[in-house]
Coordinates of N, CA and C in Angstrom, one line a residue:
M27 N -16.9 -0.8 -17.9 CA -17.4 -1.6 -16.7 C -18.0 -0.7 -15.7
F28 N -17.5 0.5 -15.6 CA -17.9 1.4 -14.6 C -18.4 2.8 -15.1
D29 N -19.4 3.3 -14.5 CA -19.8 4.6 -14.8 C -19.1 5.6 -13.7
N30 N -18.0 6.1 -14.1 CA -17.1 6.8 -13.3 C -17.5 8.2 -13.1
H31 N -18.2 8.6 -11.9 CA -18.6 9.9 -11.6 C -17.5 10.8 -10.9
T32 N -16.4 10.2 -10.8 CA -15.3 10.9 -10.0 C -14.2 11.4 -10.9
R33 N -13.2 12.1 -10.3 CA -12.0 12.4 -11.0 C -10.9 11.4 -10.6
Q34 N -11.3 10.3 -10.1 CA -10.3 9.3 -9.7 C -10.0 8.4 -10.8
S35 N -8.9 8.5 -11.5 CA -8.6 7.8 -12.7 C -8.4 6.3 -12.4
I36 N -8.2 5.9 -11.1 CA -8.0 4.5 -10.8 C -9.0 3.6 -11.3
F37 N -10.3 4.1 -11.3 CA -11.5 3.3 -11.8 C -11.3 3.1 -13.3
D38 N -10.9 4.0 -14.0 CA -10.8 3.9 -15.5 C -9.6 2.9 -15.8
S39 N -8.5 3.1 -15.0 CA -7.3 2.3 -15.2 C -7.7 0.8 -14.9
L40 N -8.4 0.5 -13.8 CA -8.7 -0.8 -13.4 C -9.7 -1.4 -14.6
S41 N -10.6 -0.7 -15.0 CA -11.5 -1.2 -16.0 C -10.8 -1.4 -17.2
E42 N -9.9 -0.5 -17.7 CA -9.1 -0.8 -18.9 C -8.3 -2.1 -18.9
K43 N -7.7 -2.3 -17.6 CA -6.8 -3.5 -17.5 C -7.5 -4.7 -17.2
Y44 N -8.5 -4.6 -16.5 CA -9.1 -6.0 -15.9 C -10.5 -6.2 -16.2
S45 N -11.3 -5.4 -16.8 CA -12.8 -5.7 -17.0 C -13.1 -6.8 -17.8
D46 N -12.3 -7.1 -18.9 CA -12.6 -8.2 -19.7 C -12.5 -9.5 -18.8
S47 N -11.4 -9.6 -18.2 CA -11.1 -10.8 -17.3 C -12.2 -11.0 -16.3
I48 N -12.5 -9.8 -15.6 CA -13.5 -9.9 -14.5 C -14.9 -10.3 -15.0
L49 N -15.3 -9.6 -16.1 CA -16.6 -10.0 -16.6 C -16.7 -11.4 -17.2
N50 N -15.5 -11.9 -17.7 CA -15.6 -13.3 -18.2 C -15.8 -14.3 -17.0
K51 N -15.1 -14.0 -15.9 CA -15.2 -14.8 -14.8 C -16.5 -14.6 -13.9
Y52 N -17.0 -13.4 -13.9 CA -18.1 -13.1 -13.2 C -19.2 -12.5 -14.1
P53 N -19.8 -13.2 -15.1 CA -20.8 -12.6 -16.0 C -21.9 -12.1 -15.4
R54 N -22.3 -12.4 -14.2 CA -23.4 -11.8 -13.4 C -23.3 -10.3 -13.2
L55 N -22.1 -9.8 -13.2 CA -21.9 -8.3 -13.0 C -22.5 -7.6 -14.2
K56 N -22.9 -8.2 -15.3 CA -23.5 -7.6 -16.4 C -24.9 -7.2 -16.0
L57 N -25.5 -7.7 -15.0 CA -26.8 -7.4 -14.5 C -26.9 -6.0 -13.8
F58 N -25.7 -5.5 -13.4 CA -25.5 -4.3 -12.7 C -25.1 -3.0 -13.4
H59 N -25.5 -1.9 -13.1 CA -25.0 -0.7 -13.5 C -24.1 -0.1 -12.4
I60 N -22.8 -0.2 -12.6 CA -21.9 0.0 -11.5 C -21.4 1.5 -11.6
H61 N -21.7 2.3 -10.7 CA -21.4 3.7 -10.5 C -20.2 3.9 -9.6
C62 N -19.3 4.8 -9.9 CA -18.3 5.1 -8.9 C -18.3 6.6 -8.4
Y63 N -18.2 6.7 -7.3 CA -18.4 8.0 -6.6 C -17.4 8.2 -5.5
T64 N -17.0 9.4 -5.2 CA -16.3 9.7 -3.9 C -17.5 9.9 -2.9
C65 N -17.1 9.8 -1.6 CA -18.2 10.0 -0.6 C -19.0 11.2 -0.7
S66 N -18.3 12.4 -0.9 CA -19.0 13.6 -1.0 C -19.9 13.6 -2.2
E67 N -19.4 13.1 -3.3 CA -20.2 13.1 -4.5 C -21.5 12.3 -4.3
Y68 N -21.3 11.1 -3.7 CA -22.4 10.3 -3.5 C -23.4 11.0 -2.7
L69 N -23.0 11.6 -1.5 CA -23.8 12.2 -0.6 C -24.7 13.4 -1.2
N70 N -24.1 14.0 -2.3 CA -24.7 15.1 -3.0 C -25.5 14.7 -4.3
T71 N -25.6 13.3 -4.5 CA -26.3 12.9 -5.7 C -27.8 12.4 -5.2
P72 N -28.7 13.0 -6.0 CA -30.2 12.7 -5.7 C -30.5 11.4 -6.1
N73 N -31.5 10.9 -5.5 CA -32.2 9.6 -5.9 C -31.3 8.3 -5.9
V74 N -30.4 8.3 -4.9 CA -29.5 7.1 -4.7 C -29.9 6.6 -3.4
P75 N -29.6 5.3 -3.2 CA -29.8 4.7 -1.9 C -29.1 5.4 -0.8
T76 N -29.6 5.5 0.5 CA -28.9 6.1 1.5 C -27.7 5.4 1.9
L77 N -26.6 6.3 2.0 CA -25.3 5.8 2.6 C -25.2 5.9 4.1
K78 N -24.9 4.7 4.6 CA -24.8 4.5 6.1 C -23.4 4.0 6.5
N79 N -22.9 4.4 7.6 CA -21.7 3.8 8.1 C -20.5 3.9 7.3
Y80 N -20.3 5.2 6.7 CA -19.3 5.3 5.8 C -18.0 6.0 6.3
Q81 N -18.0 6.4 7.7 CA -16.8 6.9 8.3 C -15.9 5.8 8.5
N82 N -14.6 6.1 8.4 CA -13.5 5.3 8.7 C -13.3 4.0 7.8
T83 N -13.8 4.2 6.6 CA -13.6 3.0 5.7 C -13.1 3.6 4.4
P84 N -12.2 3.1 3.7 CA -11.7 3.6 2.4 C -12.7 3.3 1.2
F85 N -13.5 2.3 1.3 CA -14.4 1.9 0.2 C -15.8 1.5 0.8
I86 N -16.7 1.7 0.0 CA -18.1 1.2 0.4 C -18.8 0.6 -0.9
T87 N -19.5 -0.3 -0.8 CA -20.2 -0.9 -1.9 C -21.8 -0.8 -1.5
I88 N -22.6 -0.4 -2.5 CA -24.0 -0.3 -2.3 C -24.6 -1.0 -3.5
C89 N -25.5 -1.9 -3.2 CA -26.3 -2.6 -4.3 C -27.7 -2.4 -3.8
D90 N -28.6 -2.1 -4.8 CA -30.1 -2.0 -4.5 C -30.8 -2.4 -5.6
D91 N -31.5 -3.5 -5.6 CA -32.4 -4.1 -6.6 C -33.7 -3.4 -6.7
G92 N -33.9 -2.3 -5.7 CA -35.0 -1.5 -5.8 C -34.8 -0.3 -6.8
H93 N -33.6 -0.1 -7.1 CA -33.2 0.9 -8.2 C -32.8 0.3 -9.3
I94 N -33.6 0.3 -10.3 CA -33.5 -0.4 -11.7 C -33.3 0.8 -12.7
D95 N -32.3 0.8 -13.5 CA -32.2 1.8 -14.5 C -33.0 1.6 -15.8
N96 N -33.0 2.4 -16.7 CA -33.7 2.4 -17.9 C -33.4 1.1 -18.8
D97 N -32.2 0.6 -18.6 CA -31.7 -0.7 -19.4 C -32.1 -1.8 -18.5
G98 N -32.7 -1.8 -17.4 CA -33.0 -2.9 -16.6 C -31.9 -3.4 -15.7
K99 N -30.9 -2.6 -15.5 CA -29.9 -3.1 -14.7 C -30.0 -2.5 -13.3
I100 N -29.4 -3.2 -12.3 CA -29.5 -3.1 -10.9 C -28.5 -2.0 -10.5
F101 N -28.8 -1.1 -9.7 CA -28.0 0.0 -9.2 C -27.0 -0.6 -8.3
A102 N -25.7 -0.3 -8.6 CA -24.6 -0.7 -7.7 C -23.6 0.5 -7.7
S103 N -23.0 0.7 -6.6 CA -22.0 1.7 -6.5 C -20.8 1.4 -5.7
I104 N -19.6 1.7 -6.1 CA -18.4 1.6 -5.4 C -18.0 3.1 -5.0
I105 N -18.0 3.3 -3.7 CA -17.8 4.7 -3.1 C -16.4 4.7 -2.6
I106 N -15.6 5.7 -3.0 CA -14.2 5.8 -2.4 C -14.2 7.0 -1.6
C107 N -13.6 6.8 -0.4 CA -13.4 7.9 0.5 C -11.9 8.4 0.5
P108 N -11.5 9.3 -0.4 CA -10.2 9.7 -0.6 C -9.4 10.0 0.7
E109 N -10.0 10.7 1.7 CA -9.4 11.1 2.9 C -8.9 10.0 3.6
V110 N -9.9 9.0 3.7 CA -9.6 7.8 4.6 C -8.5 7.0 3.8
L111 N -8.7 6.9 2.5 CA -7.7 6.0 1.7 C -6.4 6.7 1.7
Q112 N -6.2 7.9 1.8 CA -4.9 8.6 1.8 C -4.2 8.1 3.2
Q113 N -4.9 8.0 4.2 CA -4.4 7.6 5.6 C -3.7 6.3 5.4
L114 N -4.1 5.4 4.5 CA -3.5 4.2 4.3 C -2.2 4.0 3.4
N115 N -2.2 5.1 2.6 CA -1.0 5.2 1.7 C -0.8 3.9 0.8
L116 N -1.9 3.6 0.2 CA -1.9 2.4 -0.7 C -1.4 2.8 -2.0
S117 N -0.6 1.7 -2.6 CA -0.1 1.9 -3.9 C -1.2 1.7 -4.9
V118 N -1.0 2.0 -6.2 CA -2.0 1.9 -7.2 C -2.6 0.5 -7.3
K119 N -1.6 -0.5 -7.2 CA -2.1 -1.9 -7.4 C -2.8 -2.3 -6.1
E120 N -2.4 -1.8 -4.9 CA -3.2 -2.1 -3.7 C -4.6 -1.5 -3.8
T121 N -4.7 -0.4 -4.3 CA -6.1 0.4 -4.4 C -6.9 -0.4 -5.5
M122 N -6.3 -0.9 -6.6 CA -7.1 -1.8 -7.6 C -7.5 -3.0 -6.9
A123 N -6.6 -3.6 -6.1 CA -7.0 -4.9 -5.5 C -8.2 -4.7 -4.5
T124 N -8.2 -3.6 -3.7 CA -9.4 -3.3 -2.9 C -10.6 -3.0 -3.7
I125 N -10.5 -2.3 -4.8 CA -11.7 -2.2 -5.7 C -12.1 -3.5 -6.2
C126 N -11.3 -4.3 -6.6 CA -11.7 -5.6 -7.0 C -12.4 -6.4 -5.9
H127 N -12.0 -6.3 -4.7 CA -12.7 -6.8 -3.5 C -14.2 -6.2 -3.6
E128 N -14.3 -5.0 -3.7 CA -15.7 -4.3 -3.8 C -16.5 -4.8 -4.9
I129 N -15.9 -5.1 -6.0 CA -16.5 -5.7 -7.2 C -17.1 -7.1 -6.7
G130 N -16.4 -7.8 -5.9 CA -16.8 -9.1 -5.5 C -18.1 -8.9 -4.6
H131 N -18.2 -7.9 -3.9 CA -19.5 -7.7 -3.2 C -20.7 -7.6 -4.2
I132 N -20.4 -6.9 -5.3 CA -21.5 -6.8 -6.3 C -21.7 -8.1 -6.9
A133 N -20.6 -8.8 -7.3 CA -20.8 -10.1 -7.9 C -21.6 -11.1 -7.1
H134 N -21.4 -11.0 -5.8 CA -22.0 -11.9 -4.9 C -23.4 -11.4 -4.2
Y135 N -23.8 -10.2 -4.7 CA -25.0 -9.5 -4.0 C -26.2 -10.5 -4.2
G136 N -26.9 -10.7 -3.2 CA -28.1 -11.4 -3.2 C -27.9 -12.9 -3.0
N137 N -26.7 -13.3 -2.7 CA -26.3 -14.8 -2.5 C -26.6 -14.9 -1.0
K138 N -27.7 -15.6 -0.8 CA -28.1 -15.9 0.6 C -27.3 -16.9 1.3
A139 N -26.6 -17.8 0.6 CA -25.6 -18.7 1.2 C -24.4 -18.1 1.9
L140 N -24.1 -16.9 1.4 CA -22.9 -16.1 2.0 C -23.4 -15.3 3.1
K141 N -23.2 -15.8 4.3 CA -23.5 -15.0 5.5 C -22.4 -14.0 5.7
D142 N -22.7 -12.8 6.4 CA -21.6 -11.8 6.6 C -20.6 -12.5 7.5
G143 N -19.3 -12.0 7.3 CA -18.2 -12.6 8.1 C -17.1 -12.9 7.1
W144 N -16.0 -13.5 7.7 CA -14.8 -13.7 7.0 C -14.9 -14.6 5.8
F145 N -15.9 -15.5 5.8 CA -16.0 -16.3 4.6 C -16.6 -15.6 3.4
K146 N -17.6 -14.7 3.6 CA -18.1 -13.8 2.5 C -17.0 -12.9 2.0
E147 N -16.2 -12.3 3.0 CA -15.1 -11.4 2.6 C -14.1 -12.1 1.7
T148 N -13.9 -13.4 2.0 CA -13.0 -14.2 1.2 C -13.4 -14.5 -0.1
R149 N -14.6 -14.7 -0.2 CA -15.3 -14.9 -1.5 C -15.2 -13.6 -2.4
C150 N -15.3 -12.6 -1.7 CA -15.2 -11.2 -2.4 C -13.8 -11.0 -2.9
D151 N -12.8 -11.5 -2.0 CA -11.4 -11.4 -2.2 C -11.0 -12.1 -3.6
E152 N -11.9 -13.1 -4.0 CA -11.4 -13.9 -5.1 C -11.4 -13.1 -6.4
V153 N -12.0 -11.9 -6.5 CA -12.0 -11.1 -7.7 C -10.4 -10.5 -7.8
A154 N -10.0 -10.1 -6.8 CA -8.6 -9.6 -6.8 C -7.6 -10.8 -7.1
I155 N -8.0 -12.0 -6.6 CA -7.1 -13.1 -6.8 C -7.1 -13.5 -8.3
S156 N -8.3 -13.4 -8.8 CA -8.5 -13.8 -10.3 C -7.8 -13.0 -11.2
V157 N -7.4 -11.7 -10.9 CA -6.7 -10.9 -11.7 C -5.2 -10.7 -11.3
G158 N -4.7 -11.5 -10.4 CA -3.4 -11.5 -9.9 C -3.0 -10.6 -9.0
L159 N -4.0 -10.1 -8.2 CA -3.7 -9.1 -7.2 C -3.9 -9.4 -5.8
A160 N -3.6 -10.8 -5.5 CA -3.8 -11.3 -4.1 C -2.8 -10.7 -3.2
S161 N -1.5 -10.7 -3.5 CA -0.5 -10.1 -2.7 C -0.8 -8.6 -2.4
E162 N -1.2 -7.9 -3.3 CA -1.5 -6.5 -3.2 C -2.8 -6.2 -2.3
L163 N -3.7 -7.2 -2.3 CA -4.8 -7.1 -1.5 C -4.4 -7.4 0.0
A164 N -3.5 -8.5 0.1 CA -3.0 -8.8 1.5 C -2.2 -7.6 2.0
S165 N -1.4 -7.0 1.2 CA -0.8 -5.8 1.7 C -1.6 -4.6 2.0
A166 N -2.7 -4.4 1.3 CA -3.7 -3.4 1.7 C -4.2 -3.7 3.0
L167 N -4.7 -4.9 3.2 CA -5.4 -5.3 4.4 C -4.4 -5.2 5.6
Q168 N -3.2 -5.5 5.4 CA -2.1 -5.4 6.5 C -2.0 -3.9 6.8
K169 N -1.9 -3.1 5.8 CA -1.9 -1.7 6.1 C -3.1 -1.2 6.9
L170 N -4.3 -1.7 6.6 CA -5.4 -1.3 7.4 C -5.4 -1.9 8.7
L171 N -4.9 -3.0 9.0 CA -4.7 -3.5 10.3 C -3.7 -2.7 11.1
D172 N -2.6 -2.2 10.5 CA -1.6 -1.4 11.1 C -2.0 0.0 11.3
S173 N -3.1 0.5 10.8 CA -3.6 1.8 10.9 C -4.6 2.0 12.0
P174 N -4.8 3.3 12.4 CA -5.8 3.6 13.5 C -7.2 3.1 13.1
L175 N -7.4 2.9 11.8 CA -8.7 2.5 11.4 C -9.1 1.2 11.8
S176 N -8.0 0.4 12.3 CA -8.2 -1.1 12.7 C -9.2 -1.1 13.9
D177 N -9.4 0.0 14.6 CA -10.3 0.0 15.7 C -11.8 -0.2 15.2
Y178 N -12.0 -0.1 14.0 CA -13.4 -0.1 13.4 C -13.7 -1.4 12.6
I179 N -12.7 -2.3 12.6 CA -12.8 -3.6 11.8 C -12.6 -4.8 12.7
P180 N -13.3 -6.0 12.2 CA -13.0 -7.2 12.9 C -11.6 -7.7 12.6
N181 N -10.7 -7.5 13.4 CA -9.2 -7.9 13.1 C -9.0 -9.3 12.9
K182 N -9.7 -10.1 13.6 CA -9.3 -11.6 13.4 C -9.8 -12.0 12.0
D183 N -10.9 -11.4 11.5 CA -11.4 -11.7 10.1 C -10.4 -11.3 9.1
V184 N -9.8 -10.1 9.3 CA -8.8 -9.6 8.3 C -7.6 -10.4 8.4
E185 N -7.2 -10.7 9.5 CA -5.9 -11.6 9.7 C -6.2 -12.9 8.9
L186 N -7.3 -13.5 9.1 CA -7.7 -14.8 8.4 C -7.6 -14.6 6.9
R187 N -8.2 -13.5 6.3 CA -8.2 -13.2 5.0 C -6.7 -13.1 4.4
I188 N -5.9 -12.4 5.1 CA -4.5 -12.2 4.8 C -3.8 -13.6 4.6
K189 N -4.1 -14.5 5.6 CA -3.5 -15.9 5.6 C -4.1 -16.6 4.3
V190 N -5.3 -16.4 3.9 CA -5.8 -17.1 2.8 C -5.2 -16.5 1.5
L191 N -5.0 -15.1 1.4 CA -4.4 -14.6 0.2 C -3.0 -14.8 0.0
V192 N -2.1 -14.7 1.0 CA -0.7 -14.8 0.8 C -0.2 -16.1 0.2
P193 N -0.7 -17.3 0.6 CA -0.1 -18.5 0.0 C -0.5 -18.7 -1.5
R194 N -1.5 -18.0 -1.9 CA -1.9 -18.2 -3.4 C -0.8 -17.6 -4.3
D195 N 0.0 -16.6 -3.7 CA 1.1 -16.0 -4.5 C 2.3 -16.8 -4.5
L196 N 2.4 -17.7 -3.6 CA 3.6 -18.5 -3.2 C 3.5 -19.7 -4.2
V197 N 2.4 -20.1 -4.7 CA 2.3 -21.4 -5.5 C 2.9 -21.2 -6.9

């Protein structure tokens, strides 16, 4: 599922465990070549889209239909910022859940009906929900809210997302 350019085994573990399920539910992902980088690796990689606003966030997703590979697939990248991620002290499952959310951004790339904001974010959260990681994503979001990084995010949006995620595990 991923072209993992990192030493982060989390991408390989997630792909091994969930790629079939995710690709069955979101077949549109097959249109993308999904690269995985750390921030520093990405910044040192030539011929990739420019990375902006990457400070104070554990993950970033970039999609660019102006970058098509030799197989005709659209460039997409999930970028992990290990230093920021370490501040949150996420478990393996919480980290997988947040990567699933980033996969949601790729799955919904180009969907003009989804405007930025909490509704788009909840739609991206559905990938984590679909593989049974809703409570882990809610926990990761709560850790983000409880951290100094919360100064850089729309807290009300994150609180709403947590409320949407938590009841699904109680059913």
